[in-house]
Short mmCIF file of C-alpha atoms in Angstrom, two decimals:
data_model
loop_
_atom_site.label_atom_id
_atom_site.label_comp_id
_atom_site.label_asym_id
_atom_site.label_seq_id
_atom_site.Cartn_x
_atom_site.Cartn_y
_atom_site.Cartn_z
CA MET A 20 24.14 34.92 -28.89
CA VAL A 21 25.55 32.29 -31.14
CA GLY A 22 28.74 34.40 -31.31
CA GLY A 23 28.71 34.52 -27.58
CA ILE A 24 28.63 30.72 -27.27
CA ALA A 25 31.37 30.50 -29.86
CA ASP A 26 33.52 32.90 -27.81
CA LEU A 27 32.98 30.77 -24.73
CA VAL A 28 34.01 27.59 -26.55
CA ARG A 29 37.13 29.38 -27.88
CA HIS A 30 38.19 30.40 -24.49
CA GLY A 31 37.51 26.91 -23.05
CA LEU A 32 35.03 28.39 -20.66
CA LEU A 33 31.85 26.78 -21.81
CA LEU A 34 32.67 23.24 -20.63
CA LYS A 35 34.46 24.56 -17.49
CA TYR A 36 31.33 26.72 -16.35
CA VAL A 37 28.83 23.96 -17.22
CA VAL A 38 30.87 21.42 -15.33
CA ALA A 39 31.21 23.83 -12.35
CA SER A 40 27.54 24.33 -12.15
CA LEU A 41 26.59 20.76 -12.51
CA PHE A 42 29.18 19.73 -9.82
CA ARG A 43 27.58 22.04 -7.30
CA VAL A 44 24.04 20.95 -8.16
CA THR A 45 25.06 17.25 -7.92
CA TRP A 46 26.69 17.62 -4.54
CA GLY A 47 23.93 19.81 -3.03
CA PHE A 48 21.18 17.67 -4.47
CA VAL A 49 22.65 14.32 -3.59
CA LEU A 50 23.40 15.44 0.04
CA ALA A 51 19.86 16.63 0.46
CA VAL A 52 18.55 13.31 -0.88
CA ILE A 53 20.75 11.41 1.53
CA PHE A 54 19.64 13.34 4.53
CA ALA A 55 16.14 14.43 3.78
CA ILE A 56 14.61 11.18 2.51
CA PRO A 57 15.50 8.82 5.43
CA ILE A 58 14.70 11.63 7.97
CA GLY A 59 11.41 12.36 6.31
CA LEU A 60 10.39 8.72 5.96
CA THR A 61 11.07 8.26 9.76
CA ILE A 62 9.19 11.42 10.70
CA GLY A 63 6.29 10.38 8.50
CA TRP A 64 6.10 6.90 10.01
CA TYR A 65 5.76 8.23 13.56
CA ARG A 66 2.82 10.50 14.06
CA ARG A 67 4.39 12.01 17.15
CA ALA A 68 7.59 12.85 15.38
CA GLN A 69 5.56 14.67 12.71
CA MET A 70 3.67 16.65 15.42
CA ALA A 71 6.92 17.61 17.04
CA PHE A 72 8.81 18.70 13.92
CA ASN A 73 5.97 20.29 11.95
CA PRO A 74 6.13 23.75 13.53
CA ILE A 75 9.88 24.23 12.82
CA ILE A 76 9.36 22.81 9.29
CA GLN A 77 6.55 25.28 8.67
CA ILE A 78 8.69 28.22 9.83
CA LEU A 79 11.78 27.23 7.72
CA ARG A 80 9.74 26.48 4.68
CA PRO A 81 8.84 30.07 3.54
CA ILE A 82 12.45 31.18 3.84
CA SER A 83 13.87 31.51 0.34
CA PRO A 84 17.08 29.50 -0.04
CA LEU A 85 18.63 32.77 -1.23
CA ALA A 86 18.16 34.35 2.25
CA TRP A 87 20.80 31.93 3.39
CA ILE A 88 23.47 33.57 1.18
CA PRO A 89 25.02 35.74 3.83
CA ILE A 90 25.14 32.89 6.26
CA ALA A 91 26.56 30.52 3.58
CA ILE A 92 29.41 33.01 2.97
CA LEU A 93 30.00 33.53 6.63
CA TRP A 94 30.27 29.83 7.32
CA PHE A 95 31.95 28.59 4.18
CA GLY A 96 33.54 31.67 2.58
CA VAL A 97 33.30 32.39 -1.04
CA GLY A 98 33.63 29.06 -2.93
CA ASP A 99 32.02 25.80 -3.86
CA LEU A 100 31.05 24.88 -0.35
CA ALA A 101 28.84 27.98 0.04
CA ALA A 102 27.02 27.25 -3.17
CA ILE A 103 26.58 23.61 -2.36
CA PHE A 104 25.16 24.60 1.06
CA LEU A 105 22.66 26.83 -0.62
CA ILE A 106 21.58 24.18 -2.97
CA PHE A 107 21.28 21.69 -0.11
CA MET A 108 19.10 24.25 1.83
CA GLY A 109 16.90 24.72 -1.20
CA CYS A 110 16.43 20.97 -1.73
CA PHE A 111 16.23 19.74 1.85
CA LEU A 112 12.85 20.87 2.94
CA PRO A 113 10.90 20.08 -0.32
CA LEU A 114 12.39 16.58 -0.13
CA LEU A 115 11.67 16.20 3.53
CA LEU A 116 8.03 17.17 2.97
CA THR A 117 7.72 14.86 0.08
CA ALA A 118 9.09 11.99 2.08
CA ILE A 119 6.79 12.67 5.11
CA ASN A 120 3.83 12.91 2.86
CA ALA A 121 4.80 9.81 0.85
CA VAL A 122 4.84 7.59 4.03
CA GLN A 123 1.64 9.01 5.37
CA SER A 124 -0.20 8.28 2.23
CA ILE A 125 0.69 4.60 1.99
CA PRO A 126 -2.63 2.75 2.05
CA LEU A 127 -2.96 0.74 5.35
CA VAL A 128 -3.80 -2.45 3.48
CA TYR A 129 -0.26 -2.66 2.03
CA ILE A 130 1.25 -2.37 5.58
CA ASN A 131 -1.26 -4.87 7.04
CA ALA A 132 -0.57 -7.33 4.16
CA GLY A 133 3.12 -7.03 4.74
CA ARG A 134 2.74 -7.73 8.42
CA ASN A 135 0.36 -10.55 7.74
CA PHE A 136 3.02 -12.42 5.70
CA GLY A 137 5.32 -12.28 8.66
CA LEU A 138 7.79 -9.65 7.55
CA ARG A 139 10.24 -8.39 10.18
CA PRO A 140 10.49 -4.60 10.54
CA ALA A 141 13.58 -4.23 8.28
CA GLU A 142 11.80 -6.44 5.62
CA LEU A 143 8.71 -4.44 5.94
CA VAL A 144 10.71 -1.30 5.23
CA TYR A 145 12.51 -2.83 2.21
CA ARG A 146 9.65 -4.83 0.66
CA VAL A 147 6.61 -2.74 1.39
CA LEU A 148 7.47 0.85 2.68
CA TYR A 149 10.11 1.56 0.05
CA PRO A 150 8.35 0.48 -3.01
CA ALA A 151 5.12 2.09 -1.79
CA VAL A 152 6.75 5.57 -1.51
CA ILE A 153 8.80 5.37 -4.66
CA PRO A 154 6.35 7.00 -7.11
CA LYS A 155 5.72 10.03 -4.77
CA LEU A 156 9.43 10.35 -4.17
CA ILE A 157 10.21 10.44 -7.85
CA VAL A 158 7.83 13.34 -8.34
CA GLY A 159 9.43 15.12 -5.33
CA LEU A 160 12.95 14.45 -6.76
CA ARG A 161 11.97 15.94 -10.08
CA ILE A 162 10.59 19.10 -8.59
CA THR A 163 13.51 19.45 -6.27
CA LEU A 164 16.15 19.04 -8.96
CA GLY A 165 14.40 21.94 -10.74
CA ILE A 166 14.80 24.04 -7.60
CA ALA A 167 18.47 23.05 -7.31
CA TRP A 168 19.09 24.25 -10.78
CA LEU A 169 17.33 27.59 -10.03
CA VAL A 170 19.39 28.08 -6.90
CA VAL A 171 22.74 27.23 -8.33
CA VAL A 172 22.50 30.16 -10.75
CA ALA A 173 21.65 32.55 -8.05
CA ALA A 174 24.32 31.23 -5.74
CA GLU A 175 26.92 31.58 -8.38
CA MET A 176 26.05 35.24 -8.90
CA ILE A 177 27.25 35.96 -5.49
CA ALA A 178 29.32 33.19 -3.79
CA VAL A 179 31.70 31.97 -6.51
CA SER A 180 33.63 33.03 -9.56
CA SER A 181 32.83 30.26 -11.93
CA GLY A 182 29.73 28.60 -13.36
CA LEU A 183 26.80 29.72 -15.50
CA GLY A 184 25.46 32.16 -12.91
CA PHE A 185 28.84 33.83 -12.57
CA LEU A 186 29.00 33.98 -16.40
CA ILE A 187 25.85 36.08 -16.56
CA VAL A 188 26.91 38.57 -13.83
CA ASP A 189 30.50 38.69 -15.15
CA ALA A 190 29.41 39.33 -18.72
CA ARG A 191 27.31 42.32 -17.63
CA ASN A 192 29.98 43.72 -15.36
CA ALA A 193 32.87 43.33 -17.88
CA GLY A 194 31.44 45.67 -20.43
CA ASN A 195 27.81 44.86 -20.98
CA ARG A 196 28.31 41.74 -23.04
CA TYR A 197 24.70 41.02 -23.39
CA ASP A 198 25.28 38.44 -26.07
CA LEU A 199 26.99 36.39 -23.37
CA VAL A 200 24.25 37.07 -20.83
CA VAL A 201 21.63 35.63 -23.24
CA ALA A 202 24.00 32.75 -24.15
CA GLY A 203 24.22 31.93 -20.42
CA MET A 204 20.44 32.04 -20.03
CA VAL A 205 19.98 29.75 -23.03
CA LEU A 206 22.50 27.24 -21.78
CA ILE A 207 20.80 27.24 -18.31
CA GLY A 208 17.40 26.58 -20.08
CA ILE A 209 18.79 23.68 -22.16
CA ILE A 210 20.70 21.99 -19.27
CA GLY A 211 17.58 22.42 -16.95
CA LEU A 212 15.56 20.63 -19.59
CA LEU A 213 18.03 17.86 -20.00
CA LEU A 214 18.14 17.32 -16.17
CA ASP A 215 14.39 17.02 -16.16
CA VAL A 216 14.32 14.60 -19.08
CA GLY A 217 16.98 12.60 -17.18
CA ILE A 218 15.10 12.36 -14.00
CA ARG A 219 11.86 11.58 -15.78
CA SER A 220 13.36 8.50 -17.21
CA LEU A 221 13.02 7.09 -13.65
CA GLU A 222 9.21 7.25 -14.10
CA ARG A 223 9.44 4.80 -16.97
CA VAL A 224 10.89 2.02 -14.78
CA LYS A 225 7.96 -0.36 -14.75
CA SER A 226 8.02 -1.24 -11.00
CA PHE A 227 8.19 2.42 -10.15
CA ARG A 228 5.40 3.44 -12.46
CA TRP A 229 2.48 1.70 -10.82
CA SER A 230 0.75 4.76 -9.28
CA TYR A 231 0.77 6.62 -12.60
CA SER A 232 -1.49 4.00 -14.23
CA GLU A 233 -3.53 3.04 -11.16
CA ASP A 234 -7.13 4.32 -11.50
CA MET B 19 -34.95 -33.92 4.84
CA PRO B 20 -33.28 -37.13 6.09
CA LEU B 21 -31.86 -37.58 2.54
CA MET B 22 -30.34 -34.20 2.67
CA GLU B 23 -28.93 -34.77 6.06
CA THR B 24 -26.86 -37.64 4.78
CA LEU B 25 -25.48 -35.63 1.94
CA VAL B 26 -24.22 -32.91 4.29
CA LYS B 27 -20.57 -33.63 4.97
CA PRO B 28 -19.62 -34.44 8.54
CA VAL B 29 -18.53 -31.27 10.29
CA ALA B 30 -15.17 -31.37 11.96
CA LEU B 31 -15.76 -30.77 15.63
CA LYS B 32 -12.35 -29.43 16.65
CA THR B 33 -12.65 -25.74 17.61
CA LYS B 34 -10.40 -23.63 15.46
CA LEU B 35 -11.32 -20.15 16.50
CA CYS B 36 -13.07 -18.96 19.57
CA ALA B 37 -14.14 -15.39 20.33
CA GLU B 38 -14.70 -14.85 24.05
CA ARG B 39 -16.64 -11.76 25.30
CA VAL B 40 -15.07 -9.43 22.67
CA ASP B 41 -15.86 -5.76 23.04
CA MET B 42 -14.55 -2.94 20.98
CA VAL B 43 -14.79 0.74 21.60
CA PHE B 44 -13.12 3.40 19.38
CA HIS B 45 -12.03 6.72 20.89
CA ARG B 46 -11.51 9.38 18.40
CA ASP B 47 -10.96 12.94 19.76
CA THR B 48 -13.75 13.30 22.28
CA LYS B 49 -16.15 10.86 20.52
CA THR B 50 -16.60 7.35 21.79
CA THR B 51 -18.03 4.70 19.43
CA GLU B 52 -19.01 1.38 20.76
CA VAL B 53 -18.60 -0.93 17.78
CA LEU B 54 -18.67 -4.56 19.14
CA ASN B 55 -20.52 -5.66 22.29
CA ASP B 56 -19.95 -9.07 23.90
CA ILE B 57 -19.21 -11.20 20.80
CA ASN B 58 -18.96 -14.86 21.55
CA LEU B 59 -18.45 -17.27 18.68
CA GLU B 60 -16.87 -20.71 18.00
CA VAL B 61 -15.74 -21.76 14.58
CA SER B 62 -14.78 -25.34 13.83
CA ASP B 63 -11.71 -26.50 11.88
CA GLY B 64 -12.48 -26.48 8.21
CA GLU B 65 -15.67 -24.57 8.61
CA PHE B 66 -16.83 -21.86 6.27
CA VAL B 67 -18.58 -19.15 8.27
CA CYS B 68 -20.08 -15.84 6.92
CA LEU B 69 -20.40 -12.87 9.14
CA LEU B 70 -23.44 -11.03 7.83
CA GLY B 71 -24.66 -7.54 8.67
CA PRO B 72 -25.45 -4.19 7.20
CA SER B 73 -22.57 -1.82 6.18
CA GLY B 74 -20.86 -0.13 9.17
CA CYS B 75 -22.14 -2.61 11.76
CA GLY B 76 -18.60 -3.59 12.87
CA LYS B 77 -18.25 -7.01 11.15
CA SER B 78 -15.10 -5.92 9.40
CA THR B 79 -13.74 -4.58 12.77
CA LEU B 80 -14.45 -8.10 14.17
CA LEU B 81 -12.51 -9.69 11.30
CA SER B 82 -9.60 -7.36 11.73
CA ILE B 83 -9.57 -8.26 15.45
CA MET B 84 -9.60 -12.03 14.59
CA ALA B 85 -6.67 -11.49 12.16
CA GLY B 86 -4.72 -9.64 14.85
CA PHE B 87 -4.56 -6.16 13.17
CA LEU B 88 -6.61 -4.68 16.05
CA THR B 89 -6.62 -5.42 19.70
CA PRO B 90 -10.08 -5.60 21.31
CA THR B 91 -10.94 -3.26 24.13
CA SER B 92 -11.85 -6.36 26.22
CA GLY B 93 -12.11 -10.01 25.73
CA HIS B 94 -10.00 -12.08 23.27
CA ILE B 95 -9.76 -14.30 20.25
CA ARG B 96 -8.20 -17.75 20.65
CA ILE B 97 -7.07 -19.74 17.64
CA ASP B 98 -5.93 -23.25 18.26
CA GLY B 99 -6.22 -22.43 21.98
CA GLU B 100 -3.70 -19.53 21.79
CA VAL B 101 -4.77 -15.91 22.30
CA VAL B 102 -4.20 -13.89 19.10
CA ARG B 103 -1.65 -11.16 19.73
CA GLY B 104 -0.93 -10.04 16.14
CA PRO B 105 -1.06 -11.01 12.48
CA ASP B 106 0.39 -14.35 11.56
CA PRO B 107 1.25 -16.00 8.23
CA ARG B 108 -0.78 -19.09 9.23
CA ARG B 109 -3.94 -16.97 8.85
CA ILE B 110 -4.14 -14.64 5.93
CA PHE B 111 -6.45 -11.75 5.47
CA VAL B 112 -7.70 -11.05 1.98
CA PHE B 113 -8.69 -7.43 1.39
CA GLN B 114 -10.75 -6.30 -1.54
CA GLU B 115 -8.61 -6.54 -4.63
CA ARG B 116 -6.86 -3.39 -3.53
CA GLY B 117 -4.64 -5.42 -1.34
CA VAL B 118 -2.36 -6.73 -4.16
CA PHE B 119 1.00 -4.92 -4.43
CA PRO B 120 0.89 -2.82 -7.55
CA TRP B 121 4.74 -2.70 -7.72
CA LEU B 122 5.04 -6.46 -8.14
CA THR B 123 4.09 -8.63 -11.00
CA VAL B 124 1.56 -11.48 -10.70
CA GLU B 125 4.47 -13.80 -9.89
CA GLY B 126 5.95 -11.38 -7.36
CA ASN B 127 2.71 -10.99 -5.64
CA ILE B 128 2.03 -14.76 -5.41
CA GLY B 129 5.59 -15.31 -4.14
CA PHE B 130 5.48 -12.44 -1.72
CA GLY B 131 5.02 -14.55 1.34
CA LEU B 132 7.33 -17.39 0.19
CA PHE B 133 10.58 -15.47 0.71
CA ARG B 134 11.92 -17.97 3.20
CA LEU B 135 11.58 -20.83 0.74
CA PRO B 136 14.54 -21.93 -1.43
CA ARG B 137 14.13 -20.68 -4.97
CA PRO B 138 13.16 -23.89 -6.87
CA GLU B 139 10.36 -24.60 -4.32
CA ARG B 140 9.21 -21.05 -4.46
CA GLU B 141 8.97 -21.14 -8.20
CA GLN B 142 7.11 -24.44 -8.20
CA ARG B 143 4.54 -23.02 -5.70
CA ILE B 144 4.05 -19.80 -7.74
CA ALA B 145 3.43 -21.84 -10.87
CA TYR B 146 1.00 -24.14 -9.07
CA TYR B 147 -1.08 -21.20 -7.71
CA VAL B 148 -0.86 -19.22 -10.97
CA LYS B 149 -2.56 -22.14 -12.64
CA MET B 150 -5.06 -22.75 -9.89
CA VAL B 151 -6.48 -19.24 -10.19
CA GLY B 152 -6.26 -19.32 -14.01
CA LEU B 153 -3.68 -16.50 -14.49
CA GLN B 154 -1.40 -18.40 -16.84
CA GLY B 155 0.07 -16.09 -19.42
CA PHE B 156 -0.10 -13.15 -16.98
CA GLU B 157 2.93 -14.14 -14.83
CA LYS B 158 4.89 -10.96 -15.82
CA THR B 159 1.89 -8.67 -15.74
CA TYR B 160 1.52 -5.83 -13.22
CA PRO B 161 -1.79 -5.54 -11.29
CA PRO B 162 -2.86 -2.17 -12.78
CA GLU B 163 -3.20 -4.05 -16.14
CA LEU B 164 -5.47 -6.75 -14.72
CA SER B 165 -9.19 -6.68 -14.40
CA GLY B 166 -10.88 -6.48 -10.99
CA GLY B 167 -11.68 -10.20 -10.97
CA MET B 168 -8.10 -11.10 -11.92
CA LYS B 169 -6.73 -8.99 -9.11
CA GLN B 170 -9.12 -10.62 -6.69
CA ARG B 171 -7.98 -14.04 -7.83
CA LEU B 172 -4.38 -12.91 -7.56
CA GLU B 173 -4.95 -11.87 -3.98
CA VAL B 174 -6.56 -15.25 -3.11
CA ALA B 175 -3.66 -17.00 -4.74
CA ARG B 176 -1.15 -14.93 -2.77
CA ALA B 177 -2.96 -15.94 0.43
CA LEU B 178 -3.13 -19.64 -0.45
CA ALA B 179 0.54 -19.80 -1.54
CA VAL B 180 1.69 -19.62 1.99
CA ASN B 181 -0.51 -22.55 2.88
CA PRO B 182 -2.35 -20.86 5.75
CA ASP B 183 -4.84 -22.83 7.81
CA MET B 184 -7.25 -19.96 7.98
CA LEU B 185 -8.51 -17.32 5.53
CA PHE B 186 -10.15 -14.06 6.48
CA LEU B 187 -12.03 -12.55 3.60
CA ASP B 188 -13.46 -9.07 3.96
CA GLU B 189 -16.16 -8.54 1.39
CA PRO B 190 -13.74 -9.80 -1.17
CA PHE B 191 -16.11 -9.73 -4.12
CA GLY B 192 -17.91 -6.56 -3.24
CA ALA B 193 -16.24 -4.49 -5.96
CA LEU B 194 -16.89 -6.96 -8.79
CA ASP B 195 -19.69 -7.08 -11.33
CA SER B 196 -22.37 -9.56 -10.60
CA ILE B 197 -21.27 -12.27 -13.13
CA THR B 198 -17.64 -12.21 -11.99
CA ARG B 199 -18.97 -12.36 -8.52
CA LEU B 200 -20.90 -15.55 -9.23
CA ILE B 201 -17.79 -17.11 -10.88
CA MET B 202 -15.59 -16.02 -7.93
CA ARG B 203 -18.00 -17.63 -5.42
CA GLY B 204 -17.79 -20.89 -7.33
CA GLU B 205 -14.03 -20.63 -7.53
CA LEU B 206 -13.76 -20.05 -3.80
CA LEU B 207 -15.95 -23.03 -2.89
CA ARG B 208 -13.90 -25.22 -5.22
CA ILE B 209 -10.71 -24.09 -3.52
CA TRP B 210 -12.30 -24.54 -0.12
CA GLU B 211 -13.46 -28.04 -0.89
CA ALA B 212 -10.03 -28.99 -2.24
CA GLU B 213 -7.93 -27.45 0.56
CA ARG B 214 -10.29 -27.39 3.55
CA LYS B 215 -9.10 -24.19 5.06
CA THR B 216 -11.15 -22.55 7.83
CA ILE B 217 -12.77 -19.56 6.16
CA ILE B 218 -14.35 -16.55 7.80
CA PHE B 219 -16.05 -14.40 5.23
CA VAL B 220 -17.51 -10.98 5.88
CA THR B 221 -20.35 -9.86 3.59
CA HIS B 222 -23.48 -7.75 3.59
CA ASP B 223 -25.02 -9.77 0.82
CA ILE B 224 -27.54 -12.29 2.16
CA ASP B 225 -27.55 -14.43 -0.99
CA GLU B 226 -23.88 -14.63 -0.96
CA ALA B 227 -23.79 -15.81 2.67
CA VAL B 228 -26.49 -18.48 2.11
CA GLN B 229 -24.80 -19.73 -1.08
CA LEU B 230 -21.32 -20.04 0.55
CA ALA B 231 -21.46 -20.68 4.26
CA ASP B 232 -21.79 -23.71 6.55
CA ARG B 233 -23.17 -21.29 9.09
CA VAL B 234 -24.23 -17.56 8.76
CA VAL B 235 -23.59 -15.40 11.74
CA VAL B 236 -26.18 -12.60 11.67
CA MET B 237 -24.80 -9.46 13.40
CA SER B 238 -27.09 -6.81 14.88
CA ALA B 239 -26.74 -3.08 14.22
CA ARG B 240 -24.11 -1.21 16.02
CA PRO B 241 -22.88 -1.95 18.58
CA ALA B 242 -22.85 -5.29 16.93
CA SER B 243 -23.50 -8.45 18.77
CA VAL B 244 -24.32 -11.89 17.43
CA GLN B 245 -28.05 -11.82 16.73
CA GLN B 246 -28.43 -15.35 15.44
CA ILE B 247 -26.47 -18.16 13.95
CA VAL B 248 -28.18 -19.99 11.12
CA SER B 249 -26.79 -23.43 9.86
CA ILE B 250 -27.12 -23.82 6.18
CA ASP B 251 -27.86 -27.48 5.82
CA ILE B 252 -27.79 -27.73 2.00
CA PRO B 253 -25.02 -29.50 0.25
CA HIS B 254 -22.86 -27.92 -2.47
CA PRO B 255 -23.46 -27.10 -5.21
CA ARG B 256 -26.49 -25.33 -3.89
CA ASP B 257 -29.69 -25.04 -5.86
CA ILE B 258 -30.63 -21.42 -5.34
CA SER B 259 -34.25 -22.04 -6.16
CA SER B 260 -34.80 -24.96 -3.82
CA PRO B 261 -37.51 -24.45 -1.15
CA ARG B 262 -35.01 -25.03 1.64
CA TYR B 263 -32.65 -22.28 0.18
CA LEU B 264 -35.47 -19.83 -0.06
CA GLU B 265 -36.68 -20.66 3.40
CA LEU B 266 -33.23 -20.04 4.95
CA ARG B 267 -32.74 -16.93 2.98
CA ASP B 268 -36.07 -15.49 3.95
CA GLY B 269 -35.49 -16.38 7.58
CA ILE B 270 -32.29 -14.42 7.55
CA PHE B 271 -34.00 -11.47 5.73
CA LYS B 272 -36.45 -11.40 8.55
CA GLN B 273 -33.78 -11.55 11.17
CA ILE B 274 -31.95 -8.70 9.71
CA GLY B 275 -35.02 -6.57 9.84
CA LEU B 276 -35.49 -6.34 6.06
CA ALA B 277 -38.44 -8.79 5.94
CA HIS B 278 -40.23 -8.58 2.62
CA ARG B 279 -41.44 -10.88 -0.11
CA VAL B 280 -39.02 -11.30 -2.94
#
C-alpha cells in the first residue's frame, strides 16, 4: 500500500486525483448549499408550502443518488458535470430537509421578540431567523458533506476518468493492482476525516455554538 | 387607615390601556376552545396591574393579545386610544428567561432593539442598563453561561433599553428559585418606581400579585373573565405580615376558590 502511494506520487497522479475529487465535491456541495438552504428556509417558514412540497420530497428522498447515474450521463455525458450533478443530487435533499426542519423548530419566543422590537421582515430574517437556524444547519452541512464524499467516489467509478474513485476501479482493471486499490481507500478515508474536521471547526464559533451548550 | 391612605401615592388617572369586550376562541382541528369571555379592563398610565389566575385559565393569552401577538376573536384592545394591531417597540413583552437570544452576548441582547440609534448613544445606553441590572463584568458573556436570574434580568434590561412606555411580563419569575424570585420582585419594583412604566404582570402566585401590584385582576376559570379587581392599598415596601396584607391576600384566596387558613 505504501508502495502504491509512492507509485502514485512518482507518476504525479496523487495530487491530480485528489484535486479532481475535491473539485467535484466542492462544486456539487456548494451548489446544493446555495439552492437547498434558501429554498428549505422558505418552505419551512410557510406551512402551506411545506404541505405542498412534502409528498414530492418524500418520494425523491429514498432514491439513492447513484440511481441518477444513467440520467447524469445522458444529460451531461461522461465528465465532471455528470459527477457534480450526482453530488448535487445527493446533497440537495438532505440539506433541504435540514433547512425546513431548522426553521420549524425556531422557538416562537425568538420570532415574537424580534417582531416586538420593530424589526422589518428583512431584518427579522437577518437578525433572528438566520442566527436561530445556524446550529441545526451546521449539523446538516456536516452530515451532507460526508454524503458528498461518499457519492463522489461512486460517481468517479462510472462517469469520469480521474479522481480517487476512478483510481480504485482503474487499478483493479489494469492488472489487479490491489496495493493501489487499498491506497485509494486509505486516501479516501483520510481526506473524508479532514473534511469532517474542517467543517466541525464551524461548531466552535462562539455565536454559532449556543444550542450545543443550552440545557 | 387614614394614615395609610395618605402614604399611597396618587394614582395617575389617564387611561393607558383599555380592553373592550375581548373574546378569544381557538379552533384547532375540529375542537373549539373558548379561552376568554368578555374581558373589560382599564389600566391607568403608570399603574402596576397583576393578572392572577390558575394555570391554563387564559391570562397569558390575554397578555399576548394586549401585546399584539394575537388578534382577539372579537372586541379589541386600545392603548393610548389606538386599537392594537400588532406588536410595537413602545410596549415590550418579557417572556420567561427563555426569551433572550442565545446567539448574542449580554451587550448584544441589551442593544438588540437599539439598532436605529447611532453607535455612541447605543453603547451608552447598553452600559447604563448593564449597570442597572447588575451585569457588569458579564458584557461579553453568552446567555447559556448565565444563571436563570441573570438571564431574567438581562431580558428586563433588553426591554427597558428601548425605553418603552409599557411592559408586559408573562410569569417572568416562574422558573426562578424562591430566593432569586424575592430579589427580582424587589428589583422590578425599584425599576418601576424609578421609571414609572405601565406594567401588566401575569402570575399564578397570589403572594407575588399582592406584593407587587396596585391592582390585582382575579381571573375566573376558562373561559376566563374578570372575576374581581382588588386594589392593594398598601405602600411600598410592603410588610408581608401586616394585617392589611394578610386580609387582602386571604380575600383573594377566597375569590379564587382556594379559601383556606394559612
